[in-house]
Short mmCIF file of C-alpha atoms and ligand atoms in Angstrom, two decimals:
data_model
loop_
_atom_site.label_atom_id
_atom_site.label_comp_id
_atom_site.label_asym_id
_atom_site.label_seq_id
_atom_site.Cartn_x
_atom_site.Cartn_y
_atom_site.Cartn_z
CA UNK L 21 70.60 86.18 38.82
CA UNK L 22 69.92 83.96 41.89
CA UNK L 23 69.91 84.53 45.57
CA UNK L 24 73.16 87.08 47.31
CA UNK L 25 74.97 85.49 49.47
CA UNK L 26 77.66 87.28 51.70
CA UNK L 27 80.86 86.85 49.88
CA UNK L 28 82.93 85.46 52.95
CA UNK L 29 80.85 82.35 52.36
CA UNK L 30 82.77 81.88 48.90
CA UNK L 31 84.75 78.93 49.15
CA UNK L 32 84.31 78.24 52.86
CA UNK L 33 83.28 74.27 53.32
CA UNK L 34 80.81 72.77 55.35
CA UNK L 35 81.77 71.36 58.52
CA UNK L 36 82.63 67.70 57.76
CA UNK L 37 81.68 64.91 60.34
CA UNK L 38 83.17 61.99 61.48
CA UNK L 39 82.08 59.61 59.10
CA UNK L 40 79.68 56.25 60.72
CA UNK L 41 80.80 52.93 61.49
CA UNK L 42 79.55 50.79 58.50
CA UNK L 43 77.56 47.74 59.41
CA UNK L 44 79.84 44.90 59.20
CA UNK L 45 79.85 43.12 55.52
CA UNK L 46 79.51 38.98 54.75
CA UNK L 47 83.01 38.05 55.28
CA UNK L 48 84.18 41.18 56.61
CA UNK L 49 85.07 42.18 60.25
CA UNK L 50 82.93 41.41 62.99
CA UNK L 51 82.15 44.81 64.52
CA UNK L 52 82.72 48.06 62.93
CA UNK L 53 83.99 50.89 65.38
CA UNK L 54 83.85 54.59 64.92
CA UNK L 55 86.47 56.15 65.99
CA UNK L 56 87.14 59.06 63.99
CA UNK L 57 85.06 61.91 66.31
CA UNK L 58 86.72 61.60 69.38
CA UNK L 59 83.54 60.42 70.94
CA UNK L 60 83.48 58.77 74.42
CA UNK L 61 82.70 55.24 73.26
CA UNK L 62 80.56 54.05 76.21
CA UNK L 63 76.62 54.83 76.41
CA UNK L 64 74.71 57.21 78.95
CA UNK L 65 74.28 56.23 82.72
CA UNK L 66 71.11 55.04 83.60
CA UNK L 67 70.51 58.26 85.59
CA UNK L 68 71.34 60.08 83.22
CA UNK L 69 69.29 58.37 80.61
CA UNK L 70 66.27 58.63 83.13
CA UNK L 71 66.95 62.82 83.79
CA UNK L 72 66.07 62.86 80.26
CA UNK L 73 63.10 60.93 79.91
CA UNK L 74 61.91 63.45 82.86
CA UNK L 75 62.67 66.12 80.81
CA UNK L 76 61.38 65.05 77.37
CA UNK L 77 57.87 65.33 78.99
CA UNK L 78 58.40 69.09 79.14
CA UNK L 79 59.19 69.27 75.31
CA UNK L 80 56.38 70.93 74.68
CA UNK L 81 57.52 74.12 76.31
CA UNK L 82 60.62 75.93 75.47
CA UNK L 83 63.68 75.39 78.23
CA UNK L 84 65.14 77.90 80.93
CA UNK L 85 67.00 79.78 78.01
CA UNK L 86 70.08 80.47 80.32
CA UNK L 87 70.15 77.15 81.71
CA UNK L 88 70.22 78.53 85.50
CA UNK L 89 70.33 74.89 87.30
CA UNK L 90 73.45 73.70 84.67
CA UNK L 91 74.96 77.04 85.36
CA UNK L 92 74.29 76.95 89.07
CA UNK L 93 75.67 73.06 89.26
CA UNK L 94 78.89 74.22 87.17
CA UNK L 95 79.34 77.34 89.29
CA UNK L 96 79.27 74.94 91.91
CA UNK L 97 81.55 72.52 90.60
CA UNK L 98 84.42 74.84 89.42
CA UNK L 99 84.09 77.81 91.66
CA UNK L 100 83.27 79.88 89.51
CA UNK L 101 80.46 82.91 89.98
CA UNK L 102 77.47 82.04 88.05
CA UNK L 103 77.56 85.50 85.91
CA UNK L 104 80.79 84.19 84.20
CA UNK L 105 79.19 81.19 82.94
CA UNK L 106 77.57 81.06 79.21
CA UNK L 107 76.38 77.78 77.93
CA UNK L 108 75.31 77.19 74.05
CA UNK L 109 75.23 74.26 71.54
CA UNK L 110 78.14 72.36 71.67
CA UNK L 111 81.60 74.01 72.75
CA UNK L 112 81.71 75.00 68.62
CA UNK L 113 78.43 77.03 68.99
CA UNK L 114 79.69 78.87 71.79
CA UNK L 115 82.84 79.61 69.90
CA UNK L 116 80.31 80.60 67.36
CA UNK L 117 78.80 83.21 69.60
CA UNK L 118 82.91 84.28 70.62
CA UNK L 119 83.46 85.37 67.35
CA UNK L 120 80.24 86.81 67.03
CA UNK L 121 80.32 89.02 70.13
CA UNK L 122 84.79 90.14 68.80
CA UNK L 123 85.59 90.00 65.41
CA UNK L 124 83.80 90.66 62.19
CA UNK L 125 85.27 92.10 58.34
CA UNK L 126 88.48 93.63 58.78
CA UNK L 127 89.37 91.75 62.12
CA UNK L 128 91.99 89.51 62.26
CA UNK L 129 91.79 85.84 64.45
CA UNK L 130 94.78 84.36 64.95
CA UNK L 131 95.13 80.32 65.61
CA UNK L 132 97.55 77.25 65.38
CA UNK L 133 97.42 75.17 62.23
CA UNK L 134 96.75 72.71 62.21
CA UNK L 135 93.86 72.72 64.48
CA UNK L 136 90.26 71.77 64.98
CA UNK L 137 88.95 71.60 61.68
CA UNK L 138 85.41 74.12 62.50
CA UNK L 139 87.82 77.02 63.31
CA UNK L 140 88.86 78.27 59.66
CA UNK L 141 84.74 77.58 59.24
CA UNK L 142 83.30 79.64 62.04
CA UNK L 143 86.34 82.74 61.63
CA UNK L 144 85.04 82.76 57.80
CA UNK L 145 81.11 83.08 58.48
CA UNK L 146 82.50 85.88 60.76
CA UNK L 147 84.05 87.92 57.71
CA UNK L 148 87.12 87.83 60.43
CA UNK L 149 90.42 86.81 58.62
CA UNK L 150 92.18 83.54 59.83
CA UNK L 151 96.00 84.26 60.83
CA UNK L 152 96.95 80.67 60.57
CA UNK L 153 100.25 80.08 62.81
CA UNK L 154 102.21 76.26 62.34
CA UNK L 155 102.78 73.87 65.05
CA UNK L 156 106.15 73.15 66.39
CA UNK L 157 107.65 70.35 64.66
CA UNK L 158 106.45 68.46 67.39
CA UNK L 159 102.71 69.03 67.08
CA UNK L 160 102.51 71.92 69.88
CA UNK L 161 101.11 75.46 69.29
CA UNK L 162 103.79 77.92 68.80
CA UNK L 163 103.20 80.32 71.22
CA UNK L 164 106.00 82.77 70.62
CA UNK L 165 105.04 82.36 66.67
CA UNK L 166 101.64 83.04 67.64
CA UNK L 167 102.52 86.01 69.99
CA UNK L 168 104.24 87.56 67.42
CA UNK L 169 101.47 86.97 64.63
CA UNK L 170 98.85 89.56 66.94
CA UNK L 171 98.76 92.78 65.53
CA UNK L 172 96.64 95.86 65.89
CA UNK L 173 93.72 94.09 63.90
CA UNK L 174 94.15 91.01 66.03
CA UNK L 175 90.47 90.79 68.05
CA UNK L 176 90.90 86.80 69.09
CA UNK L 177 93.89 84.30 69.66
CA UNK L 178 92.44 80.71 69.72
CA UNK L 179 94.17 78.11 72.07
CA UNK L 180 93.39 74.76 71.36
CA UNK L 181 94.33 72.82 74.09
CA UNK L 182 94.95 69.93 74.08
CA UNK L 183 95.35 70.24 70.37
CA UNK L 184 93.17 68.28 67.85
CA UNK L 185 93.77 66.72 66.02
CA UNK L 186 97.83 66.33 67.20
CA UNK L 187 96.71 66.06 70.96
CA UNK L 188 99.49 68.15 72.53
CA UNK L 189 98.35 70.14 75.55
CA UNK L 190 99.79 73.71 76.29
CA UNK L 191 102.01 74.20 79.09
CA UNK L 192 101.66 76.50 82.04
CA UNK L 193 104.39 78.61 82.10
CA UNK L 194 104.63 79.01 78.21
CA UNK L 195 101.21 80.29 78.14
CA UNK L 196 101.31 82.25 80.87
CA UNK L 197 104.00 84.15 79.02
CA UNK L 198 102.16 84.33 76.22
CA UNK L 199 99.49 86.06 77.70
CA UNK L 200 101.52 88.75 78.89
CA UNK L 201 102.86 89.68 75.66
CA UNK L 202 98.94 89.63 74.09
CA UNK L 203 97.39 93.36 74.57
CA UNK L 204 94.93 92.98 77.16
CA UNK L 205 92.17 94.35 74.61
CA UNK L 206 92.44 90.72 72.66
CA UNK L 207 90.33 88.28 73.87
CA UNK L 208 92.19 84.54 74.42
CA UNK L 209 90.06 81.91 73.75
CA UNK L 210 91.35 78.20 75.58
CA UNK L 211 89.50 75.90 73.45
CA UNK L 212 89.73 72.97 76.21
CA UNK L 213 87.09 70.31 74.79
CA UNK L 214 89.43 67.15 75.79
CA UNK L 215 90.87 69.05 79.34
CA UNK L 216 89.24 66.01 81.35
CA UNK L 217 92.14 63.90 79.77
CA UNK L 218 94.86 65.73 80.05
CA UNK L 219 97.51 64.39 82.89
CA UNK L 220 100.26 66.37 82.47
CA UNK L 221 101.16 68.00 85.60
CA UNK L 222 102.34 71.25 83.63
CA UNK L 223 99.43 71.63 81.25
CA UNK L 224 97.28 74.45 81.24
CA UNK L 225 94.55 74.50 83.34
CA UNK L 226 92.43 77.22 81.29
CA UNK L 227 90.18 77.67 84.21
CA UNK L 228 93.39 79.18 86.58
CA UNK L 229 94.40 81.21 83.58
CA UNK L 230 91.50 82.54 83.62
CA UNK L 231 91.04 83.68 87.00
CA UNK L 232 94.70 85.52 86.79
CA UNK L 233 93.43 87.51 83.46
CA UNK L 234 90.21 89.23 82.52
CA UNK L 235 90.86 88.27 78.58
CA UNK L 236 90.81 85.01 78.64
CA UNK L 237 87.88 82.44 78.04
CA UNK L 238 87.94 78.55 78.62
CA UNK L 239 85.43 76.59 76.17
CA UNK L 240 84.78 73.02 77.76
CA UNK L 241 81.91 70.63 76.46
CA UNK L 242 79.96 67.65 77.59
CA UNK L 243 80.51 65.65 74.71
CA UNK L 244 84.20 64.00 75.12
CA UNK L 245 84.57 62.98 79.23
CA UNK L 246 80.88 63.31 79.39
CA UNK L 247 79.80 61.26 77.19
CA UNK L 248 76.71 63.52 75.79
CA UNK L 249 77.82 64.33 72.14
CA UNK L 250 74.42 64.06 70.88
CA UNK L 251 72.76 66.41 73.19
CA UNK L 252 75.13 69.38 72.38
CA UNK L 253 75.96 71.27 75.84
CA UNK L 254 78.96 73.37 75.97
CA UNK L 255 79.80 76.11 77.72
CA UNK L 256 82.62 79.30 78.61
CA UNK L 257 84.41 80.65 81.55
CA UNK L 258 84.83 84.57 81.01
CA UNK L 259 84.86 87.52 83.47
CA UNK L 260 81.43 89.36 83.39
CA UNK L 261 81.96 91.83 80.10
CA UNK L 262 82.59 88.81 78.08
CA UNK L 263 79.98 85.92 79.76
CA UNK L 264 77.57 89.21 79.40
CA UNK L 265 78.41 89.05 75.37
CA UNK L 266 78.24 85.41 74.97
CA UNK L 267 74.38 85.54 76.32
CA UNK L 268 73.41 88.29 73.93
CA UNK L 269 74.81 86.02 71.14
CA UNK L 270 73.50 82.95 71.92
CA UNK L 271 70.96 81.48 69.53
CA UNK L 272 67.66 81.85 72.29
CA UNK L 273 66.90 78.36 73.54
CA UNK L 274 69.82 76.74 72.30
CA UNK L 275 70.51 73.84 74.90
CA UNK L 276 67.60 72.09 75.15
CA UNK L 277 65.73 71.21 78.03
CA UNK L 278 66.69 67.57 77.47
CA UNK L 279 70.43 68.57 77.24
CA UNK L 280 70.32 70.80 80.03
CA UNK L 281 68.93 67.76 82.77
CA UNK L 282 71.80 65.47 81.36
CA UNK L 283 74.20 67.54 81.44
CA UNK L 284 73.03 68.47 85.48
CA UNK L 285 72.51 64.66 86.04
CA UNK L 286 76.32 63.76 84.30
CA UNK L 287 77.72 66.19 87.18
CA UNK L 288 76.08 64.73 90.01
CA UNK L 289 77.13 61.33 88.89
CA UNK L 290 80.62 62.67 88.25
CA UNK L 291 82.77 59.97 90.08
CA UNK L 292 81.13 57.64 87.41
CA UNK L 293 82.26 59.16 84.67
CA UNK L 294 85.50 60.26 85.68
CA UNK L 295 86.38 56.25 86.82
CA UNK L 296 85.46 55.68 82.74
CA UNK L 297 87.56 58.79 81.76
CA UNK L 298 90.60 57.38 83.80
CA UNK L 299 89.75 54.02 81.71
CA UNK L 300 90.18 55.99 78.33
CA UNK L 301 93.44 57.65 79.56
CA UNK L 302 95.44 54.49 80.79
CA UNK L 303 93.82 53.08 77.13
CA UNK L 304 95.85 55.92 75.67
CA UNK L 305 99.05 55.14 77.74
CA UNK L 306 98.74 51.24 76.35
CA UNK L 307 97.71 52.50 72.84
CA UNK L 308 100.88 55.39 72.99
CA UNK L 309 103.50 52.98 74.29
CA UNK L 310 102.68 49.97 71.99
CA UNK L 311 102.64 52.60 68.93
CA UNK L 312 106.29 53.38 70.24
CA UNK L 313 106.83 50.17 70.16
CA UNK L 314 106.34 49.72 66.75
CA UNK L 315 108.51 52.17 65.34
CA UNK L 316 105.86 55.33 65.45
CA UNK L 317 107.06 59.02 66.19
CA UNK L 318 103.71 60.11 68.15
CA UNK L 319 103.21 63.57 69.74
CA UNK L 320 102.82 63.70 73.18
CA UNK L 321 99.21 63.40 73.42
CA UNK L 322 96.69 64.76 76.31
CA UNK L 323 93.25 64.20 74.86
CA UNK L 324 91.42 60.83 74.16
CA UNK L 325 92.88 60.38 70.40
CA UNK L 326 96.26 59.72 68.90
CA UNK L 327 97.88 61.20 65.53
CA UNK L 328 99.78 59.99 62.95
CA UNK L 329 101.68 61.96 60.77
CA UNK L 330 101.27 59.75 57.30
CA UNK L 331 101.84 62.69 54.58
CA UNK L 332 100.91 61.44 51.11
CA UNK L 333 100.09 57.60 52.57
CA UNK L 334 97.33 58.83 54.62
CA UNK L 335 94.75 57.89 52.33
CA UNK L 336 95.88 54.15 51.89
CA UNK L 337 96.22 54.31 55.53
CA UNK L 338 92.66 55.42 56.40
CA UNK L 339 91.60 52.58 53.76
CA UNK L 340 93.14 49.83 55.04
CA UNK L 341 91.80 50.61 58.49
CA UNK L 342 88.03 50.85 57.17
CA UNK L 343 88.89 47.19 55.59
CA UNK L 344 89.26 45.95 59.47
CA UNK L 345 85.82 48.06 60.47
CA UNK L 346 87.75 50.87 61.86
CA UNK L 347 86.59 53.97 60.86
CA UNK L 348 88.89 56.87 61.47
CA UNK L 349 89.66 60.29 60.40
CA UNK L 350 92.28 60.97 57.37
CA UNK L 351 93.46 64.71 56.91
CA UNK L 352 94.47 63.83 53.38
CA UNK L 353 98.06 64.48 52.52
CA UNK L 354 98.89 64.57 56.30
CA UNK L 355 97.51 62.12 58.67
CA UNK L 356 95.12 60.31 60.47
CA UNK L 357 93.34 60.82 64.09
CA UNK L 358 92.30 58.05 65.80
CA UNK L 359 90.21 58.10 68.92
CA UNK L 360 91.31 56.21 71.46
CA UNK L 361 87.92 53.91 72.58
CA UNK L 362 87.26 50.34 74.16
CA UNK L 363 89.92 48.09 74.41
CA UNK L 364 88.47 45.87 71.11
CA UNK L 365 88.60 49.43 69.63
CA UNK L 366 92.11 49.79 70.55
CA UNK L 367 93.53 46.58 69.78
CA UNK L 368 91.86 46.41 66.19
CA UNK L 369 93.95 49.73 65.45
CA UNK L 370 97.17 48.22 66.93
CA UNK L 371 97.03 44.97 64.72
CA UNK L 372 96.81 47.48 62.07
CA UNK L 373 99.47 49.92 63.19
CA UNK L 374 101.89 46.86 63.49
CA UNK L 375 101.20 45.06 60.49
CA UNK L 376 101.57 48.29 58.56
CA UNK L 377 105.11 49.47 60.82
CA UNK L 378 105.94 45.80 59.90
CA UNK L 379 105.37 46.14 56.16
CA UNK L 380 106.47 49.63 55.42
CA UNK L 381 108.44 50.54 58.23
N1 PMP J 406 86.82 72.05 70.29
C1 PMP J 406 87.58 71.04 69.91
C2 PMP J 406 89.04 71.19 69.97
C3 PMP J 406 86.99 69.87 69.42
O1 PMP J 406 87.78 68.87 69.00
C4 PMP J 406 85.60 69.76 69.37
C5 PMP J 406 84.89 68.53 68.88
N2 PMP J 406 85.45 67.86 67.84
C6 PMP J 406 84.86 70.85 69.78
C7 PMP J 406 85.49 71.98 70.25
C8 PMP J 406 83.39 70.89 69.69
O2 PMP J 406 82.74 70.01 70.49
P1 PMP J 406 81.24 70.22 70.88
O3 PMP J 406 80.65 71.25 69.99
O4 PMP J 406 80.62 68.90 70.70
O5 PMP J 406 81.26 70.68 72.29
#
């Protein structure tokens, strides 16, 4: 007999990334972009690039654990006190430590499907069961679906807003009712990775929802406007019971030194990055409209990538893209996501959209 494992792991996949942008073959395209992880497609600022060059010469010691001068800068930054701040590895390893600190066997975590793709992963290392609740026809979350799907088990509602991989955001009033029907003992995570591009004026803004109710918690990351996917910094917003849970959870020393001085040198240099953010979004107004264009039915989209809803062709779809070096991301059987990037980026994808619209559509 070999090794026990827990049996909630039975089944459960590994997380699966974004696959690379293959190096260009003879007679092939000339550039190969990857766009299928919703990355920010332009490289570090130099200051940002030099913070961590200061910092890697303090590798050999381990960093300020709770990351005091990122929490103090955020604090700062969204007026917020410093106590409801939690940072951790990536926005999906502080989800990690969400779960950890709510819902275990027997608990029940209820979340739109389909969603991002880590949270039937991290819900099943919990031993939580997933209460998986369909989107609107129209790619949004169903709230009063969702509402309706908490039940005395119910320890966590996820939020995923905007929505990957659809790109829907939530809107304020809808989800402002929805939290009043949600016993205040149930923790309401706002998974708000891509909130830097959202535009609609009636979106959510997790961080005001959050100040109005003591059970909710906004996840935000510097890895999509922020450009710092490698260094994994993420963080919550959460009233002091819950922040207070999210530091006994975290793995110690999680955000490294070197990720904690880029992520305090990105906010100082904020103007910067939002100028490249409002880039990416009137990219995605160019990229939406021209897909119209063409014939496409997309879903009103608030993040930096685009869906389309290919069912069984998604496949040949993700293929043919990958023979023009784009790389993006199929959900077999479904669709594809497609990050919206540079403008070469961009306009690769739409030759392909309209030669495929003009083929088959
Ligand atoms: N939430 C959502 C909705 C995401 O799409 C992603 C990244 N794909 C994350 C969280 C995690 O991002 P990170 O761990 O890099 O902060």
């Amino acid at each position: 007999a070999g090794v026990r494992l827990r049996a909630a792991l039975d089944g459960l996949p590994s997380y699966r990334p974004g696959r690379p942008a293959a190096a260009p073959a003879a007679g092939g395209p000339a550039r190969a972009f990857k766009v299928s992880s919703n990355e920010n497609p332009y490289p570090p600022l130099p200051g940002v690039m030099e913070a961590v060059a200061d910092a890697a010469a303090e590798l050999n010691r381990y960093p300020d654990m709770f990351a005091g001068r990122l929490v103090d800068a955020l604090a700062d930054r969204l007026e917020v006190p410093p106590a409801h701040l939690a940072t951790g590895t990536g926005s999906v390893g502080v989800l990690q430590q969400v779960i950890q600190a709510c819902a275990a066997e027997g608990d029940e975590i209820v979340y739109a499907w389909r969603s991002f793709e880590a949270y039937p992963i991290v819900v099943g290392i919990s031993g939580a069961t997933s209460v998986r609740v369909p989107l609107t026809p129209d790619a949004r979350h169903d709230l009063d679906a969702m509402a309706e799907a908490v039940t005395e088990r119910t320890r966590l509602v996820l939020v995923c807003s905007p929505n990957n991989p659809t790109g829907p955001a939530a809107g304020r009033e809808e989800i402002r009712a929805f939290v009043e029907r949600v016993p205040k003992d149930v923790l309401i995570v706002v998974d708000e990775a891509y909130r830097e591009f959202v535009r609609d004026p009636d979106a959510v803004d997790g961080i005001e929802l959050y100040r109005e109710h003591p059970n909710v918690c906004v996840l935000r990351t510097f890895s999509k406007a922020y450009g710092l996917a490698g260094l994994r910094v993420g963080f919550a917003i959460a009233h002091d019971v819950v922040a207070d849970a999210l530091r006994k959870t975290a793995v110690p020393f999680g955000v490294s030194g070197v990720a904690q001085a880029a992520a305090v040198a990105s906010l100082e240099r904020e103007p910067e990055l939002i100028a490249r953010v409002d880039t990416l979004v009137a990219e995605r107004a160019r990229v939406v409209d021209s897909l119209r264009d063409q014939g496409w039915r997309i879903p009103h989209t608030q993040a930096n990538f685009v869906w389309l809803a290919l069912g069984e062709r998604t496949d040949e779809f993700a293929a043919k893209c990958a023979e023009s070096g784009l790389v993006v991301r199929p959900f077999a059987g479904e669709g594809c996501r497609v990050t919206v990037a540079e403008p070469e980026a961009n306009d690769t994808f739409l030759r392909i959209t309209a030669e495929w619209a003009g083929g088959n559509g």
